[in-house]
Coordinates of N, CA and C and ligand atoms in Angstrom, one line a residue:
X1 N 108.8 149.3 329.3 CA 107.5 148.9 329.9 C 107.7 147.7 330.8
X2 N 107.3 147.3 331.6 CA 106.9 146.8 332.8 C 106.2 145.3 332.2
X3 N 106.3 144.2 333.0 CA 105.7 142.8 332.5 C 104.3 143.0 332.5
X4 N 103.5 144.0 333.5 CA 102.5 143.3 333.0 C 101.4 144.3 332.1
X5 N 102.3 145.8 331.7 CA 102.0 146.2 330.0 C 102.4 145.7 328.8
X6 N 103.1 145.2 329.2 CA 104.3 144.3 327.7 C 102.9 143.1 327.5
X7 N 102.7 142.1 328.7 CA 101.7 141.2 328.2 C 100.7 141.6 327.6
X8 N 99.6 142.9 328.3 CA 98.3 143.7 328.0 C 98.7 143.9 326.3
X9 N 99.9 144.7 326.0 CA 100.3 144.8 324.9 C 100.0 143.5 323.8
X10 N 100.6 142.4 324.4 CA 101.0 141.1 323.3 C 99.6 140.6 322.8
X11 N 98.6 140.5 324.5 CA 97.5 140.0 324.2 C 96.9 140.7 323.5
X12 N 96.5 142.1 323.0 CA 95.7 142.6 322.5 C 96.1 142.8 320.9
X13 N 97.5 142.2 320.7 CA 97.5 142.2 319.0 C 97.6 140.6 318.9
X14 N 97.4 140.1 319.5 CA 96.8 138.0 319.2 C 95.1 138.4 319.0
X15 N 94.6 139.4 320.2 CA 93.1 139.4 320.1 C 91.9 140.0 319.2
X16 N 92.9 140.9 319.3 CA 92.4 142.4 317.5 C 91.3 141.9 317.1
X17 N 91.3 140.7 316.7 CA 90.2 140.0 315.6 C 88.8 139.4 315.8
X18 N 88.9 138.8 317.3 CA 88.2 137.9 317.8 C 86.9 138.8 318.7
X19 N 85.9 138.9 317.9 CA 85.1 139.9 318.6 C 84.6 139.4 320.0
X20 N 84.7 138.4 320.3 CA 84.1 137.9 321.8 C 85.3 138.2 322.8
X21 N 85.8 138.1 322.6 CA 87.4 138.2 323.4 C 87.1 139.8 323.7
X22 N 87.4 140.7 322.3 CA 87.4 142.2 322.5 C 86.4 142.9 322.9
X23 N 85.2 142.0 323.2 CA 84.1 142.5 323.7 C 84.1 142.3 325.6
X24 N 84.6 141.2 325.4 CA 84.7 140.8 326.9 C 85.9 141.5 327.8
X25 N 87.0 141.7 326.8 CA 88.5 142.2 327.7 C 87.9 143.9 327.4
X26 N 87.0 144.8 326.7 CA 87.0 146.2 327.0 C 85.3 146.4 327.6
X27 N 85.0 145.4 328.0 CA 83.9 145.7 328.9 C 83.4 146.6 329.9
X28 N 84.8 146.4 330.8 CA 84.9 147.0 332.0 C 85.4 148.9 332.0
X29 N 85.8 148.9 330.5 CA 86.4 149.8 330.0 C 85.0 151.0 329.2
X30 N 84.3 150.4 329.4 CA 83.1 151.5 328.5 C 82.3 152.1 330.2
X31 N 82.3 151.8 330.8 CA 81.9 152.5 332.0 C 83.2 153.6 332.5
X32 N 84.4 153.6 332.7 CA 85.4 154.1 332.9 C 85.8 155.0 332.5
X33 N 85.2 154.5 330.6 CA 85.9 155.8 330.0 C 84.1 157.1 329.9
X34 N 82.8 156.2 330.1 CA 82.3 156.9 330.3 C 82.7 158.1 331.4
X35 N 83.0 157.7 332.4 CA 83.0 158.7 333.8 C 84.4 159.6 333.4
X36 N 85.5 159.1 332.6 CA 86.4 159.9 332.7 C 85.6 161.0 331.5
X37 N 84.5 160.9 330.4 CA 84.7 162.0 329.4 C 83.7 162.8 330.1
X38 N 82.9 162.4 331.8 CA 82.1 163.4 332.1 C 82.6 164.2 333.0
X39 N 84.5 163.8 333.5 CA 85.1 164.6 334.1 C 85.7 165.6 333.2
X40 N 86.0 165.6 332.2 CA 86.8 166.2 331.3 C 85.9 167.3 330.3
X41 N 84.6 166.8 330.7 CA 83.2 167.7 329.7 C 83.3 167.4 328.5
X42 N 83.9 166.4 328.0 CA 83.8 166.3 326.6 C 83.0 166.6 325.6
X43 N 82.7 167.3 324.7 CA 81.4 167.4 323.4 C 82.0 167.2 322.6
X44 N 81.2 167.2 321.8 CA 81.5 167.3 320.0 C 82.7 168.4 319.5
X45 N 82.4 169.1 319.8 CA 83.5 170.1 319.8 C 85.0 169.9 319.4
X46 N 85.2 169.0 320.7 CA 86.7 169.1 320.8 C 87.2 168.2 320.4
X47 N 88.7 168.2 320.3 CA 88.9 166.9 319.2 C 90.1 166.3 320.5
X48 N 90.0 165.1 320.1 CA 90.6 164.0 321.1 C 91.3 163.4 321.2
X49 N 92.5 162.9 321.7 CA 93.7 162.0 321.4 C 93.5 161.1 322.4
X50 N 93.6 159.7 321.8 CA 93.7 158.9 323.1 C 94.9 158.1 323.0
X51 N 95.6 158.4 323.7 CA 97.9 158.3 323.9 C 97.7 156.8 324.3
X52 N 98.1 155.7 323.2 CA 98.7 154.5 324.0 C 97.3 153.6 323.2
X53 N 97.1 153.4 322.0 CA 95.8 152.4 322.0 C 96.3 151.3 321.3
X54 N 97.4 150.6 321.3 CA 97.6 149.1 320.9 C 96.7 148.8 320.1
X55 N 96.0 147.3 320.1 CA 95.6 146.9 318.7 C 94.8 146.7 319.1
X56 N 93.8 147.0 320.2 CA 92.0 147.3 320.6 C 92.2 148.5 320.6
X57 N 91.9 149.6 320.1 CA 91.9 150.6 320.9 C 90.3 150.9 321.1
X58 N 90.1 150.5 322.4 CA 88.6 150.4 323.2 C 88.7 152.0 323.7
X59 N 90.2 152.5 324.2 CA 89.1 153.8 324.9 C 88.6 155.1 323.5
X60 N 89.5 154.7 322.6 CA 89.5 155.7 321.5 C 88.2 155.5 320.9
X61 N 87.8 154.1 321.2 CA 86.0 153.4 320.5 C 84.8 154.2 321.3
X62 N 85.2 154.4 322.4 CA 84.4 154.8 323.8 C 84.2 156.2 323.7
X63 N 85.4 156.7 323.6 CA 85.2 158.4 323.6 C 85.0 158.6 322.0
X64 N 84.7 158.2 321.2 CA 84.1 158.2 320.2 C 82.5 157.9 320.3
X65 N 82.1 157.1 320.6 CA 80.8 157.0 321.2 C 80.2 158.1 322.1
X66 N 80.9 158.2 322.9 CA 80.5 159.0 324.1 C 80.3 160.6 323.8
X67 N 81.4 161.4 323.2 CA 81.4 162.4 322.6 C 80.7 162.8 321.2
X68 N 80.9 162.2 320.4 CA 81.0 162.2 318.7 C 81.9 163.1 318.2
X69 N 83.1 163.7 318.7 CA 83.6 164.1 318.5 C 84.9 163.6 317.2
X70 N 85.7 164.2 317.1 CA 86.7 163.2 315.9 C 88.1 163.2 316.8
X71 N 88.0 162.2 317.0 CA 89.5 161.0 317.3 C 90.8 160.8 316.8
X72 N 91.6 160.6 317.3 CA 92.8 160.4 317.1 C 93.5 159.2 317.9
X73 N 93.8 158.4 317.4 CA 94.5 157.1 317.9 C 95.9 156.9 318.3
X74 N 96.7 157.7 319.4 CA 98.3 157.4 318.9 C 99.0 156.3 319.7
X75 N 100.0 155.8 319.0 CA 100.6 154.9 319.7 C 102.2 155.0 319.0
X76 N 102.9 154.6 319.5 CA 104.2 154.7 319.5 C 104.7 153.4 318.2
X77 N 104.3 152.1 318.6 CA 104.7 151.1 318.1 C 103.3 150.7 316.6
X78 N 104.2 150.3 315.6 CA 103.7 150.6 314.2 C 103.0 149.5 314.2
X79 N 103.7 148.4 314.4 CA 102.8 146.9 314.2 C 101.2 146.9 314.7
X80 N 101.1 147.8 316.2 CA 100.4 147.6 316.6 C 99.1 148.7 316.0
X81 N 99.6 149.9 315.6 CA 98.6 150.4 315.0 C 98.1 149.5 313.6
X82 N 99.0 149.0 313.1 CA 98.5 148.3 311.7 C 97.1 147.4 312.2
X83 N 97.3 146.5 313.5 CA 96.5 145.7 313.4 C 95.3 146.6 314.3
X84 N 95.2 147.9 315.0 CA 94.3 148.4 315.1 C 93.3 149.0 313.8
X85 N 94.5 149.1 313.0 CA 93.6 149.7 311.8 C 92.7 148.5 311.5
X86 N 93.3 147.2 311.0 CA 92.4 146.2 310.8 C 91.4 145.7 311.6
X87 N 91.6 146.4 312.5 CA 89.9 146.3 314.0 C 89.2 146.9 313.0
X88 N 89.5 148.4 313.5 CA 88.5 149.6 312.9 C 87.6 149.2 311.4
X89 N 88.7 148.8 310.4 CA 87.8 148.3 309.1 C 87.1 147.2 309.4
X90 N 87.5 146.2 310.1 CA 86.5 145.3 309.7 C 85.4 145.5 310.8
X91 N 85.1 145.8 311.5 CA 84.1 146.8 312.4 C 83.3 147.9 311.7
X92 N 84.0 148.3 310.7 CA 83.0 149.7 309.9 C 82.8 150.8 311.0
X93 N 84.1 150.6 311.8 CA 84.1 152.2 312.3 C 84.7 153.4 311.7
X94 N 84.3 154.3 311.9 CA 84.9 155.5 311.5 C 85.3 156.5 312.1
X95 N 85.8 157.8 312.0 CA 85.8 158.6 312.7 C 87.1 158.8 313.8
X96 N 87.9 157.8 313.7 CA 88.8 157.7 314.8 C 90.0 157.5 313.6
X97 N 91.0 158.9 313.7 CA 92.4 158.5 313.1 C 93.2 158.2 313.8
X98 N 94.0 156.6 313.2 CA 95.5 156.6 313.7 C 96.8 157.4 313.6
X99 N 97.9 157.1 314.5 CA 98.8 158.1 314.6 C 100.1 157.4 315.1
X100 N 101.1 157.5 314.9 CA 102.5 157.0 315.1 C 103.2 158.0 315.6
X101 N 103.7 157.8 317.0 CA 104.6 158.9 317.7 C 104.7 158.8 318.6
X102 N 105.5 159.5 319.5 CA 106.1 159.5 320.9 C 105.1 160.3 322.1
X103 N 103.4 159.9 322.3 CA 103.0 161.1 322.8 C 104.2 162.3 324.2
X104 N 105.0 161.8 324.4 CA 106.0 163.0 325.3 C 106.5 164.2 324.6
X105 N 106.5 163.6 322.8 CA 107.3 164.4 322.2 C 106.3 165.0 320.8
X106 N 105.3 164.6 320.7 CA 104.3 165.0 319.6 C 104.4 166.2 319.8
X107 N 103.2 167.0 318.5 CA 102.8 168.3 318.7 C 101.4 168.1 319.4
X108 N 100.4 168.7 320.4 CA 99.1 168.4 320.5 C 98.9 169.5 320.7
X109 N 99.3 170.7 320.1 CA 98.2 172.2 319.7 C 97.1 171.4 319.3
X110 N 97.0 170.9 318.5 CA 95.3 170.5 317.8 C 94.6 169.9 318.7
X111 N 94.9 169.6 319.5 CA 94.4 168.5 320.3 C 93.6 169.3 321.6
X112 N 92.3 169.0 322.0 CA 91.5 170.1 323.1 C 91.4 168.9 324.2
X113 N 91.5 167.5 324.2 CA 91.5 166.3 325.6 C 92.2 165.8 324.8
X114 N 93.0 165.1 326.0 CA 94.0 163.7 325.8 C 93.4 163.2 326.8
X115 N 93.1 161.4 326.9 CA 92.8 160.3 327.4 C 94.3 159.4 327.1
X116 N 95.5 159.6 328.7 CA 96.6 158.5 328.4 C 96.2 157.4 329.0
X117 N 96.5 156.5 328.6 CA 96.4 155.0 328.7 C 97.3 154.9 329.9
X118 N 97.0 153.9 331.1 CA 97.5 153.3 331.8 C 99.2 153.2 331.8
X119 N 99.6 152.0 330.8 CA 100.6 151.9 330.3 C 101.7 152.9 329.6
X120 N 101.0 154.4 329.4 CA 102.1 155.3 329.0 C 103.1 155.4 329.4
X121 N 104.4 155.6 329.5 CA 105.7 155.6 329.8 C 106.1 157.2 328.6
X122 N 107.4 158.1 329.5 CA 107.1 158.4 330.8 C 106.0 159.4 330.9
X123 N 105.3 159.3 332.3 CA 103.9 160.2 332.4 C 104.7 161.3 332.8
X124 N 105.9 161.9 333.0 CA 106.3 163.0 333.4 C 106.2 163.9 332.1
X125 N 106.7 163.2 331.4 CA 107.3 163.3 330.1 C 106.1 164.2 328.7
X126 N 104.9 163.2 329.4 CA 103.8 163.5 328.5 C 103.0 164.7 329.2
X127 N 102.9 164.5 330.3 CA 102.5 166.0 331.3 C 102.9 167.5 330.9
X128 N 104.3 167.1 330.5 CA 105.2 168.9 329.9 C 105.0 168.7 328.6
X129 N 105.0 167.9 328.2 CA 104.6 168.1 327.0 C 102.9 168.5 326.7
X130 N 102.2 168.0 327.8 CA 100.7 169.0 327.8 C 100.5 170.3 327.7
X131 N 101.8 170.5 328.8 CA 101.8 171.9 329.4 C 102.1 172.8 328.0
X132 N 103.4 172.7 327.6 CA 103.7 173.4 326.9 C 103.4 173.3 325.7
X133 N 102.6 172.2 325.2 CA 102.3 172.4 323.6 C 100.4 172.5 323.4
X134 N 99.7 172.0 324.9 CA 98.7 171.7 324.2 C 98.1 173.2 324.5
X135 N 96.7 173.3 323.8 CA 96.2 174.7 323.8 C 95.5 175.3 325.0
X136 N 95.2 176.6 325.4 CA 94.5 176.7 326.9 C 93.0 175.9 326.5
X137 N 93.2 175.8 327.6 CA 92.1 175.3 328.4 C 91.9 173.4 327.8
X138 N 93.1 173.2 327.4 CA 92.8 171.5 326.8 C 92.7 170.9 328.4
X139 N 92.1 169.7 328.0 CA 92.2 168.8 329.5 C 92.9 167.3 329.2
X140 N 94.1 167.0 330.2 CA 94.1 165.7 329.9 C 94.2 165.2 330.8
X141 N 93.5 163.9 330.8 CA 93.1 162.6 331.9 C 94.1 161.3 331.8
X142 N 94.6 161.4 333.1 CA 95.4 160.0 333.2 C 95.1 158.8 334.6
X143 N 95.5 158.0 334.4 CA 94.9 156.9 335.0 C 96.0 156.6 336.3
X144 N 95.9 156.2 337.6 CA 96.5 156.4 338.7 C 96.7 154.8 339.0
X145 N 98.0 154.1 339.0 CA 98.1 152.6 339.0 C 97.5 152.5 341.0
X146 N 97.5 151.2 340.6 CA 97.3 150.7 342.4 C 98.4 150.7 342.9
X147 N 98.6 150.8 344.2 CA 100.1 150.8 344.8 C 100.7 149.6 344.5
X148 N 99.8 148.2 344.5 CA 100.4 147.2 344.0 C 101.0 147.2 343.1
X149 N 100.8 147.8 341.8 CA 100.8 147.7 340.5 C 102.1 148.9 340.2
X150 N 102.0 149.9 341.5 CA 103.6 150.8 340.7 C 104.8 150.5 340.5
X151 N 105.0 148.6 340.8 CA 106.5 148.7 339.8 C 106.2 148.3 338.6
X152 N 105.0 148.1 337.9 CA 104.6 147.7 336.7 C 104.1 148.6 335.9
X153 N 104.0 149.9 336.1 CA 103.5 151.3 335.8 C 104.3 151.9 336.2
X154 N 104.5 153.0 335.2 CA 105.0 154.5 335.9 C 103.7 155.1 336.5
X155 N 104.2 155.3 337.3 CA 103.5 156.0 338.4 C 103.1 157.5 337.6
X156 N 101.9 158.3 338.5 CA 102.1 159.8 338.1 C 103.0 160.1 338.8
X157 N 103.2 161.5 338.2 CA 104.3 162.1 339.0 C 103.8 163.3 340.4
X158 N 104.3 163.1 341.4 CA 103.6 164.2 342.5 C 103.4 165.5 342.2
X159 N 104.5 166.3 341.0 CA 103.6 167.7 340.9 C 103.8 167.5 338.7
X160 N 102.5 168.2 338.5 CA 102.1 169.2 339.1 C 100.5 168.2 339.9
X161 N 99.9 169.3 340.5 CA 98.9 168.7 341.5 C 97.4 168.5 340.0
X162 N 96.7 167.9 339.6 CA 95.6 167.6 338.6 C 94.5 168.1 339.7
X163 N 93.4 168.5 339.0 CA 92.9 169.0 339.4 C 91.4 169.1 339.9
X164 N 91.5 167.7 339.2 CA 90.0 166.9 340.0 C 90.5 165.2 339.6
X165 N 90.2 164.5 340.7 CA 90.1 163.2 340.5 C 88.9 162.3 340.7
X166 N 88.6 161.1 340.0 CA 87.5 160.2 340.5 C 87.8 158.8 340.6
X167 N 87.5 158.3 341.3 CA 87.8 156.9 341.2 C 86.9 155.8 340.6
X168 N 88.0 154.9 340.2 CA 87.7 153.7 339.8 C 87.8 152.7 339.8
X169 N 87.1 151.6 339.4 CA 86.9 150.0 340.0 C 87.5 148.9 339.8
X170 N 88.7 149.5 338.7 CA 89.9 148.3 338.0 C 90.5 147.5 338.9
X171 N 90.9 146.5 338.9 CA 92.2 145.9 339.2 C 93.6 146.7 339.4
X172 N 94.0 147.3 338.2 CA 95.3 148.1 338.1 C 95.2 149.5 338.1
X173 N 93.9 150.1 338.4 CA 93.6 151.6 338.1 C 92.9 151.5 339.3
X174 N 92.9 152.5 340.1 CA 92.0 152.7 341.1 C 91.3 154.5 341.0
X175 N 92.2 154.7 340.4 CA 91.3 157.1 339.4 C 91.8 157.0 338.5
X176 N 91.2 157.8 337.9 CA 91.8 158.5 337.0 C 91.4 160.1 337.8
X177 N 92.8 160.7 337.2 CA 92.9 162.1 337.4 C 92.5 163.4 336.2
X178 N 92.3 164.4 336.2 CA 92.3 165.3 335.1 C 93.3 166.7 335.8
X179 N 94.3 167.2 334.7 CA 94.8 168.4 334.5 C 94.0 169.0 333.6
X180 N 94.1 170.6 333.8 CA 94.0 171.3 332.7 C 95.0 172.6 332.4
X181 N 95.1 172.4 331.4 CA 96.0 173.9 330.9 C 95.3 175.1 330.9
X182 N 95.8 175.8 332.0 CA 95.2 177.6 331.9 C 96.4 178.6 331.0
X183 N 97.7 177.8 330.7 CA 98.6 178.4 330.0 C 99.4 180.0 330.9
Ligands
LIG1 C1 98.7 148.2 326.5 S1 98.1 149.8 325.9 C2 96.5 149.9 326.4 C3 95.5 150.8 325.7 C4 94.1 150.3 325.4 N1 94.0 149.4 324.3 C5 93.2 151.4 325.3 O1 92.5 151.6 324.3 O2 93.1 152.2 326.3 C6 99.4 150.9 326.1 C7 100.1 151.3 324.7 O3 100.8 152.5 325.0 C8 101.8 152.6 324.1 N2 102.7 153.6 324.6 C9 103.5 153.6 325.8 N3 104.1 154.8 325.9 C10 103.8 155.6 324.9 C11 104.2 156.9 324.4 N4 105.0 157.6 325.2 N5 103.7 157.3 323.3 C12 102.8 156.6 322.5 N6 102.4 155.3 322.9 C13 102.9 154.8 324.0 C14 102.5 151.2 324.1 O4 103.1 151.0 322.8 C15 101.2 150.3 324.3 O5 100.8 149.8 323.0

């Protein structure tokens, strides 16, 4: 990862706890992930992975709200889920499971949307791994760095082509994109 996901990373397991802070750093984040679950059509229905949630995990809070659907939390690095779990309890949320793994190399049959986090590494990686494990017609949404920002991001990759995009108002995100699997 890149310096300035490694920092996003650090800050957010110092912050985990401090509800003003996590209220204020995923602020900008509840409008965003609204528009991405109205690109994606999300309902109740489908069940949802959000790839990459460190120790806020705000978009997995969001598309939990937004849908009511049931959640899944994954992240690669263990510490950080530990102290997400400790958000989630002392918050009295529910409904969202954590997950440890490689989203490039998981299984996500189960899985009908994936929401990747910014910071995923590699997005090539997690794309074929959409392709060929997740189910027809899943959708997953990824976030498009600023030109500024692509040596601190993996970039998307040019194919395959996603198939609707929208933009957005971040600093380091300017769209998010959506694929979907026809299989
Ligand atoms: C800094 S975060 C931001 C997420 C934010 N809290 C949210 O809810 O959207 C990105 C996280 O993605 C994780 N990550 C990066 N590549 C990954 C991969 N291939 N599989 C699973 N987790 C990954 C990193 O460990 C890091 O904790």
């Amino acid at each position: 990862m890149g310096v300035v996901p490694r920092t996003v990373q650090k800050l957010e397991k110092i912050w985990h706890l401090h509800p003003q802070i996590q209220k204020i750093y995923s602020a900008p984040y509840r409008w965003v992930v609204q528009r991405e679950a109205r690109m994606a059509e999300i309902n109740r229905e489908d069940r949802v992975l959000s790839l990459g949630c460190v120790a806020i995990p705000f978009s997995a809070i969001f598309l939990k709200e937004y849908s009511g659907a049931p959640v899944w939390a994954l992240d690669i690095d263990a510490q950080a889920l530990e102290k997400a779990g400790q958000l989630l309890r002392k918050n009295g949320i529910r409904g969202i499971t954590l997950l440890q793994g490689n989203g490039a190399e998981i299984d996500l049959s189960q899985f009908t949307v994936i929401l990747v986090a910014l910071q995923v590494e590699p997005k090539k990686g997690v794309l074929k791994n959409f392709f060929a494990g997740a189910p027809e017609g899943a959708r997953l949404i990824m976030r498009s760095p600023r030109h500024l920002f692509v040596p601190g991001y993996d970039p998307l990759p040019p194919t395959p082509q996603p198939c609707q995009r929208i933009s957005q108002p971040l600093i380091t995100f300017g769209g998010s994109v959506l694929y979907y699997n026809k299989k």
